[in-house]
Short mmCIF file of C-alpha atoms and ligand atoms in Angstrom, two decimals:
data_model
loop_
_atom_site.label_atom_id
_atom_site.label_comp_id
_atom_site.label_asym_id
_atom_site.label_seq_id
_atom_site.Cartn_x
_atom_site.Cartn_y
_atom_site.Cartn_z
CA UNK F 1 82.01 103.13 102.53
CA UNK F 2 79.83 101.79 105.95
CA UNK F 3 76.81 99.93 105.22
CA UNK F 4 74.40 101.88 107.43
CA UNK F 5 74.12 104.87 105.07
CA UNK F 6 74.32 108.73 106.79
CA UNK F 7 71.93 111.13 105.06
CA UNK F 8 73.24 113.80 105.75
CA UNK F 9 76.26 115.92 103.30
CA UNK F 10 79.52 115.33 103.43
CA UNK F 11 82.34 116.95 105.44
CA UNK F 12 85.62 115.72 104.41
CA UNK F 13 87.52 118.41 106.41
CA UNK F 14 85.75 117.29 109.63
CA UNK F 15 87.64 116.46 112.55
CA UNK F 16 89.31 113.18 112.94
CA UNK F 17 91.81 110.84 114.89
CA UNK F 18 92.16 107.28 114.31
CA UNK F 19 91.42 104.64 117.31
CA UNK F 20 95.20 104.20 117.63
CA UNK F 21 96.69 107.38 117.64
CA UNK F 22 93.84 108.37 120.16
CA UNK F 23 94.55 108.00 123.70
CA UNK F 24 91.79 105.25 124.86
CA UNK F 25 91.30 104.25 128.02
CA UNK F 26 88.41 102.20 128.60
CA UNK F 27 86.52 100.20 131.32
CA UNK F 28 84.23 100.59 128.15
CA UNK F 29 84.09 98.18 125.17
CA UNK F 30 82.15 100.47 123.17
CA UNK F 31 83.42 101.49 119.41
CA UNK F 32 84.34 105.11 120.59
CA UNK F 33 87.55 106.87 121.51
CA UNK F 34 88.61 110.25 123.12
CA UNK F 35 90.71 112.78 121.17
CA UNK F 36 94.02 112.37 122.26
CA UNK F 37 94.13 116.68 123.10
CA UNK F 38 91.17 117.15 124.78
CA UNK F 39 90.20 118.99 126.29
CA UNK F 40 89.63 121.18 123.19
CA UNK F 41 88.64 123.92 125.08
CA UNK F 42 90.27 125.18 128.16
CA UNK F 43 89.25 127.60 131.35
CA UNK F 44 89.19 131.53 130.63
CA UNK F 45 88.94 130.92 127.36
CA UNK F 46 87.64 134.66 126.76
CA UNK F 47 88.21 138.20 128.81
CA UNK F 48 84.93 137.86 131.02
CA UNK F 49 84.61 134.17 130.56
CA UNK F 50 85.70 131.72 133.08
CA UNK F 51 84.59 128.43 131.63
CA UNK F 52 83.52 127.03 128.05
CA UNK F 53 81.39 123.56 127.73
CA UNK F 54 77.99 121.99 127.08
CA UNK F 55 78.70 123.76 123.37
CA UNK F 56 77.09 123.51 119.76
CA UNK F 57 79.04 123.42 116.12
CA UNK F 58 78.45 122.93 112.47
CA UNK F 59 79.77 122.87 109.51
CA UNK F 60 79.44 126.21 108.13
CA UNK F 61 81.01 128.23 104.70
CA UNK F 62 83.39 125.52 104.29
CA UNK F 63 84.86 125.44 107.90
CA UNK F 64 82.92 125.55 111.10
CA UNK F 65 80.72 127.74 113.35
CA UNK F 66 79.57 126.97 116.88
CA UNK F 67 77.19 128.27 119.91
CA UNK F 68 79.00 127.88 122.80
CA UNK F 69 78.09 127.77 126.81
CA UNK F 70 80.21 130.79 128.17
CA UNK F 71 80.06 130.56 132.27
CA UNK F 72 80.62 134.30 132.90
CA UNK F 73 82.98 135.57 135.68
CA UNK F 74 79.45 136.60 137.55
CA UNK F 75 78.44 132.82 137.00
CA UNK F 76 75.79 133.98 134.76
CA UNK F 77 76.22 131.34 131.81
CA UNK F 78 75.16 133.31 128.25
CA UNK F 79 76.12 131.76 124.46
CA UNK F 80 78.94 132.63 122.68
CA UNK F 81 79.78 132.75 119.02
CA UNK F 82 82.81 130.76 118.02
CA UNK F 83 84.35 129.92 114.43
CA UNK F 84 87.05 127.58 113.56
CA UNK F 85 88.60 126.59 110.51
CA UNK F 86 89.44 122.64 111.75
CA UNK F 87 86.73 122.39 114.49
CA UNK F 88 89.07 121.87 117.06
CA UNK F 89 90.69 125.26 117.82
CA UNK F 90 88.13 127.88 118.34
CA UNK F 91 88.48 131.96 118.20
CA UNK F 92 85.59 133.26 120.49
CA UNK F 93 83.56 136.56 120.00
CA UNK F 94 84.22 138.97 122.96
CA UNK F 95 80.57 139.79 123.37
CA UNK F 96 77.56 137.72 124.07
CA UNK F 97 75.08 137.01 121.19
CA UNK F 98 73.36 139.72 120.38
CA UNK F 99 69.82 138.28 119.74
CA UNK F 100 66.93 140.60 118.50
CA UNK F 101 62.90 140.27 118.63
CA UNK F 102 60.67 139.29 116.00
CA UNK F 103 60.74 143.31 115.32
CA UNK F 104 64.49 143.65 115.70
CA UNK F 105 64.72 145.32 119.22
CA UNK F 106 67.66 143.83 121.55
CA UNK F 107 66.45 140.55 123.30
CA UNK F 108 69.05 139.21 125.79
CA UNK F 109 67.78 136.68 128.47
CA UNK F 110 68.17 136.45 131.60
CA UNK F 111 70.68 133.84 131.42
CA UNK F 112 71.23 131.07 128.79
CA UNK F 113 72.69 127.95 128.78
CA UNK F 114 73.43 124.00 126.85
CA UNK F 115 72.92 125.57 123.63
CA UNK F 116 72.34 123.50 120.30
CA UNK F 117 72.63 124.40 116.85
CA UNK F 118 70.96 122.87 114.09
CA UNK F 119 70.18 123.57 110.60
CA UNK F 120 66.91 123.02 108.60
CA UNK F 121 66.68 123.63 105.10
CA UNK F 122 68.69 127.17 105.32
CA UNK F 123 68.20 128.33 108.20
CA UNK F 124 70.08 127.90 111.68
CA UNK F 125 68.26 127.04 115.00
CA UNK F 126 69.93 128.18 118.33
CA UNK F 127 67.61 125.94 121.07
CA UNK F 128 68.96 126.38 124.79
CA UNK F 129 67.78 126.86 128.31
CA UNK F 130 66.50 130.36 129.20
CA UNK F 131 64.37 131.68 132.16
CA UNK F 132 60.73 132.09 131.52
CA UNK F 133 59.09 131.85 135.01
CA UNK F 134 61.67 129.34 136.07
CA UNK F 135 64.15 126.62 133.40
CA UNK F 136 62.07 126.95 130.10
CA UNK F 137 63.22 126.61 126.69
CA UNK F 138 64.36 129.23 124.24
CA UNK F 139 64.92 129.26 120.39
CA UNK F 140 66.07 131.77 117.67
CA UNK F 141 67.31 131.38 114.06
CA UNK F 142 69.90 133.18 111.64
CA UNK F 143 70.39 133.04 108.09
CA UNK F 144 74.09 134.50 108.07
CA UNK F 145 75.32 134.07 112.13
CA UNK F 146 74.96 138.28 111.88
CA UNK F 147 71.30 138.61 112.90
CA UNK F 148 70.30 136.53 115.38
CA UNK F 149 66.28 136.76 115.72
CA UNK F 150 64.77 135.36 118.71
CA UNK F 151 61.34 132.75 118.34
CA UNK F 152 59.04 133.14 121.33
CA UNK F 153 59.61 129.89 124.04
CA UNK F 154 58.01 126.67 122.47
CA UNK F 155 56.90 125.32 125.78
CA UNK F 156 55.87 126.48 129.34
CA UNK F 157 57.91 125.89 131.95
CA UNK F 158 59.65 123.71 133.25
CA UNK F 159 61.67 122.09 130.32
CA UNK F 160 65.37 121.43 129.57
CA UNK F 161 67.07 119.88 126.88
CA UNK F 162 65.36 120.95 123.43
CA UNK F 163 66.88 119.70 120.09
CA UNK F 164 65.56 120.51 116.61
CA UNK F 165 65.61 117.18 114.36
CA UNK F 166 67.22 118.54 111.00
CA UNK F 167 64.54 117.97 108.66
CA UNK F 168 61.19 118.29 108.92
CA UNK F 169 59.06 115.03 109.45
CA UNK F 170 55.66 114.29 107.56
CA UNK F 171 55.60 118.13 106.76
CA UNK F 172 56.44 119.50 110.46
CA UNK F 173 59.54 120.39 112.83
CA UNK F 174 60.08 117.68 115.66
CA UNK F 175 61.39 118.84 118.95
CA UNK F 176 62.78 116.58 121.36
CA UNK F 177 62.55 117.91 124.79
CA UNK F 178 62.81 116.68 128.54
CA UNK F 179 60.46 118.08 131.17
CA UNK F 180 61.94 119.16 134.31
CA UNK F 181 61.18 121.05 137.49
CA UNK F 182 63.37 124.79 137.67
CA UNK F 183 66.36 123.36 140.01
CA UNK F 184 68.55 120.31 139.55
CA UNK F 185 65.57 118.23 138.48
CA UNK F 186 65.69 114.18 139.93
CA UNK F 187 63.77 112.90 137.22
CA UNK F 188 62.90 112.97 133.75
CA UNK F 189 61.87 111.45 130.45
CA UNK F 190 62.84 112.43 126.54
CA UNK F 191 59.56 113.51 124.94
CA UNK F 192 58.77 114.53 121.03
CA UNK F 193 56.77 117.39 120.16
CA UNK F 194 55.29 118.82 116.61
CA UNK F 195 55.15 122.22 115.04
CA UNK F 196 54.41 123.54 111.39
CA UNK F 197 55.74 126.35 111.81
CA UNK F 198 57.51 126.84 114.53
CA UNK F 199 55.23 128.72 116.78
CA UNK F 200 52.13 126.57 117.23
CA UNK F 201 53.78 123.03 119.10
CA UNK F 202 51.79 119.65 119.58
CA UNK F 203 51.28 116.00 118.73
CA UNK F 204 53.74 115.41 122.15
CA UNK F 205 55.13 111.90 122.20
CA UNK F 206 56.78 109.62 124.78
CA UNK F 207 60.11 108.56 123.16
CA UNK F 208 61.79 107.23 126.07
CA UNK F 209 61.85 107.21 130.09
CA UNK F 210 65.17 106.87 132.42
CA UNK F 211 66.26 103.58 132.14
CA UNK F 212 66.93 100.51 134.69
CA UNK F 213 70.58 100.51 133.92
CA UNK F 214 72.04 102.46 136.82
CA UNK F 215 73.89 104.77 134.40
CA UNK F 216 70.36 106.55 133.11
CA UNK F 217 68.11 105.72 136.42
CA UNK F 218 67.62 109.26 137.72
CA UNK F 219 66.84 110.88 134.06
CA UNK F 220 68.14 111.29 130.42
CA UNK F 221 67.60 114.11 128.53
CA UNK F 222 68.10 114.20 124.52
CA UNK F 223 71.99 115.48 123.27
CA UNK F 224 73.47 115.85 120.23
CA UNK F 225 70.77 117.10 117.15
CA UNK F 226 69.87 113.14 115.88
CA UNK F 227 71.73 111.67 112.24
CA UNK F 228 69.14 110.80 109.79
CA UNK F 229 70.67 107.09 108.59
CA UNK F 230 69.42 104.17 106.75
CA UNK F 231 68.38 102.50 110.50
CA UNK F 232 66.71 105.46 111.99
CA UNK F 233 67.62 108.91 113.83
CA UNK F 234 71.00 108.26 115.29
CA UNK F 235 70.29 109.90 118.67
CA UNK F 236 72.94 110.54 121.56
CA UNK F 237 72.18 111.51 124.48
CA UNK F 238 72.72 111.37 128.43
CA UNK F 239 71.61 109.70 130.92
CA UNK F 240 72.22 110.19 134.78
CA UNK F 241 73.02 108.15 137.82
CA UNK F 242 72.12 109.55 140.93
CA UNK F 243 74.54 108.32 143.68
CA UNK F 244 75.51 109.37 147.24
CA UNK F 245 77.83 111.57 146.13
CA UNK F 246 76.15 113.89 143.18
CA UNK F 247 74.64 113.19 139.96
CA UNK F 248 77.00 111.29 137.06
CA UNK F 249 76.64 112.17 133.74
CA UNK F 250 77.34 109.44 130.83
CA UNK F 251 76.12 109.47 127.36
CA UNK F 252 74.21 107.32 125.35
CA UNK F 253 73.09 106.04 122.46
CA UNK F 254 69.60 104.93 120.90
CA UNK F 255 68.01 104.42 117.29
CA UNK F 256 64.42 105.96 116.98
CA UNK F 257 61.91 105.34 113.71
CA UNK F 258 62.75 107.35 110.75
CA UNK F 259 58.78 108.99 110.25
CA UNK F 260 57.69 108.18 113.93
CA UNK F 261 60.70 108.77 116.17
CA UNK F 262 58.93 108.54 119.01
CA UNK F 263 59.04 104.88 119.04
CA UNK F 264 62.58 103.83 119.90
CA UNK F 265 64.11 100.55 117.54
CA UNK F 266 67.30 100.15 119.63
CA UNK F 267 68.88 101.33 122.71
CA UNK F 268 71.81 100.89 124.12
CA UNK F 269 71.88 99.08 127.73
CA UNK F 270 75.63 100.25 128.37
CA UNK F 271 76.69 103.73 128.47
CA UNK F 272 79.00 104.65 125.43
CA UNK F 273 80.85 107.13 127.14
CA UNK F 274 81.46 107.96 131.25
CA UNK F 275 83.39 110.43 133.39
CA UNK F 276 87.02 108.28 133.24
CA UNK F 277 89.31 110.96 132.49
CA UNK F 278 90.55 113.98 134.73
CA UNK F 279 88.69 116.64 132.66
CA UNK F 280 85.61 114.97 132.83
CA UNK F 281 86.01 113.81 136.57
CA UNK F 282 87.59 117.01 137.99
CA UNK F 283 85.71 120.61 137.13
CA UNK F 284 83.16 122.74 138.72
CA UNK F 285 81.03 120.01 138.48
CA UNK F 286 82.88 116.79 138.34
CA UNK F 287 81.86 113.62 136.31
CA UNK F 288 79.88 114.85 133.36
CA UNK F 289 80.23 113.96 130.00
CA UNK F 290 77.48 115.95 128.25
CA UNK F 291 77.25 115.69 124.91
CA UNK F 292 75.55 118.85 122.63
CA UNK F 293 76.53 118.35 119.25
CA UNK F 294 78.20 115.70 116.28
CA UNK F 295 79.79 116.79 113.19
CA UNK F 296 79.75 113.46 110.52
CA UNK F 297 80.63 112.84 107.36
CA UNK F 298 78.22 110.70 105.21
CA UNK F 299 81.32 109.64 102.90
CA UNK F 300 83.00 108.03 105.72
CA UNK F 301 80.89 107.67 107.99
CA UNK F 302 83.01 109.19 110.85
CA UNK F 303 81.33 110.86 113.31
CA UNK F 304 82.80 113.63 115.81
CA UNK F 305 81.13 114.14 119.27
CA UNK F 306 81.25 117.45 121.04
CA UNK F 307 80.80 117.13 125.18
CA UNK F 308 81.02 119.32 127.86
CA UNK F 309 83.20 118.36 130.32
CA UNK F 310 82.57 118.50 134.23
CA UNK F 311 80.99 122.01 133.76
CA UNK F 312 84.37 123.39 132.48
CA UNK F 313 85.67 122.01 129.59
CA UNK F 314 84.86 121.08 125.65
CA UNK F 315 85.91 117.60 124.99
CA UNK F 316 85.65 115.65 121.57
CA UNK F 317 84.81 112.18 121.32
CA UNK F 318 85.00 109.88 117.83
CA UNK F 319 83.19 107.08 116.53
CA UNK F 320 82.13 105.20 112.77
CA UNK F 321 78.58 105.35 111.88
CA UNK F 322 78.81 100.87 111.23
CA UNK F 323 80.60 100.21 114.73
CA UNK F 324 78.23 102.26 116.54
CA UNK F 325 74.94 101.30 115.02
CA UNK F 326 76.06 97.35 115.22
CA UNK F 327 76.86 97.95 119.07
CA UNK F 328 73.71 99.77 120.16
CA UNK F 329 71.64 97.16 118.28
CA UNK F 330 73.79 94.18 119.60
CA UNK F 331 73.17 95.78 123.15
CA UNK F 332 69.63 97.15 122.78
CA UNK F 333 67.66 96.65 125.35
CA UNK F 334 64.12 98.55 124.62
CA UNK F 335 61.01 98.71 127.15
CA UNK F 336 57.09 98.67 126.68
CA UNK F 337 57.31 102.27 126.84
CA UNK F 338 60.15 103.02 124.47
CA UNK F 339 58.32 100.94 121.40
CA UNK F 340 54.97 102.31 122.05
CA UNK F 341 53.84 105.07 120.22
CA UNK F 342 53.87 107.50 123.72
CA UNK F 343 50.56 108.97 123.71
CA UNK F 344 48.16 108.20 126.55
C1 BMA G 1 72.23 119.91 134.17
C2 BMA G 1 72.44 121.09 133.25
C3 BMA G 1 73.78 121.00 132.54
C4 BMA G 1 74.91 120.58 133.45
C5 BMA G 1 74.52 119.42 134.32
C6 BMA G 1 75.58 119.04 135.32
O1 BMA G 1 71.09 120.10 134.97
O2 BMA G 1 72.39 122.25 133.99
O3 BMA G 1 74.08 122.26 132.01
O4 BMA G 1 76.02 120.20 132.66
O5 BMA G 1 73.33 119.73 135.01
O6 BMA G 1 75.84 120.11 136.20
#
């Protein structure tokens, strides 16, 4: 039993290996460890479908279901259905998602991409990156992962990174999202926005800019959906170093207020996770570790982290709700603008 407490249900079939049966390497001291198999997911994982990462799962029914990034043979990246009775090996649907309009007639994007999937009360939010005049954000919901009805955009363009809190706080849906320009974006801050309903979206908050640890000095942009515990909104995330050779993708970890998380309580100054291994250093686009998605168990407080993988691959990450709570507070380093409120 951990003493920070995970409100959240339990999932005693989730996903686990123990520190020493996982294969850790570490420049790292932080409490979290690779699954020994990753990567979970490998290339041409399905006819059409050349690579799988930057993905979304749940618990679902007793076993799990998942959105997941599929990089089409045209390089046209589109999201995938996946279902898995372990949450580590995945059977794919052979066809795209087949979303629908607010009056059921087909809706398929122009391309979509770094879906997440969260549940609020009983329904299922998709949130991912669609085009809507350039990088914009798109959303749809499902009751049964048959009908898959497509919400018009939240925001205007330009905006990346969009994930759902799963509950509603003080009475409305909170948004995290991370305004960008339409191409590879050299900058950006994690930002929290309001809605009652889904369609009308305000109240937007400054929760946190890129940081002055090298690891998150170009941007950060929110992750997995956050873990509603006794400290706060468990919130990963990742952060980007922009060096001479490309952009390096690490993730990271903060704490944010339980009714107002757009002040941040801790955040970690060291990365938790960076590119170390070949599958995250060697892809199409080598040395990101991007992580979309947790699956925890409030029992046990073990928590599973899904990350794409250099642009190619599905890796799984694992960490205990105590040791990772004591080591972003023991390494928090917060700003003026993380603890402020961030409205101006
Ligand atoms: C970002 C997004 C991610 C991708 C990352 C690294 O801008 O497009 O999907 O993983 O770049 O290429």
């Amino acid at each position: 039993m951990s003493k920070v407490k995970m409100i959240s249900p339990a999932v005693p079939n989730m996903p686990w290996q123990d520190r020493a049966d996982a294969k850790t390497t570490g420049v790292s001291d932080a409490p979290i460890w690779r699954y020994s198999e990753n990567p979970i997911i490998g290339r041409n994982p399905v006819k059409g479908v050349a690579r799988i990462f930057n993905s979304a799962v749940i618990p679902y029914e007793g076993a799990f279901i998942g959105v997941f990034r599929g990089e089409q043979t045209n390089g046209i990246p589109y999201i995938y259905l996946g279902r898995s009775q372990d949450a580590i090996c995945w059977d794919f649907e052979s066809e795209k998602i087949p979303f629908v309009d607010e009056e059921g007639k087909p809706f398929m994007p122009m391309y979509a991409y770094d879906p997440r999937l969260v549940r609020v009360e009983d329904t299922y939010y998709i949130i991912w990156c669609q085009d809507f005049y350039g990088a914009a954000i798109g959303m749809a919901k499902t009751t049964d992962f048959k009908t898959f009805t497509r919400i018009e955009n939240p925001f205007l363009p330009f905006n990346r990174n969009a994930v759902l809190f799963p509950r509603k706080i003080n009475g409305n849906f909170m948004l995290l999202s991370r305004p960008s320009d339409s191409g590879h974006t050299p900058f950006g801050d994690v930002f929290v926005s309001e809605s009652p309903d889904l369609v009308f979206w305000g109240k937007h908050r400054h929760v946190m800019g890129k940081g002055s640890e090298w690891w998150q000095s170009l941007k950060i942009g929110g992750g997995a959906a956050p873990i509603e515990t006794s400290e706060g909104w468990l919130l990963f995330y990742h952060g980007v170093s922009g060096t001479c050779n490309g952009y390096v993708y690490s993730i990271g970890g903060a704490i944010l207020d339980i009714d107002n998380p757009s002040i941040v309580k801790y955040r970690c100054e060291n990365f938790l996770l960076t590119p170390e291994e070949w599958y995250e250093e060697r892809g199409f686009v080598p040395n990101v570790c991007f992580p979309c998605a947790t699956i925890h168990d409030a029992d046990t407080g073990r928590i599973a982290i899904y990350y794409g993988a250099a642009d190619s691959y599905v890796g799984l990450a694992f960490t205990e709700l105590d040791a990772i709570v004591d080591y972003i507070r023991e390494n928090s380093k917060v700003t003026a603008s993380d603890t402020e409120i961030g409205i101006r």
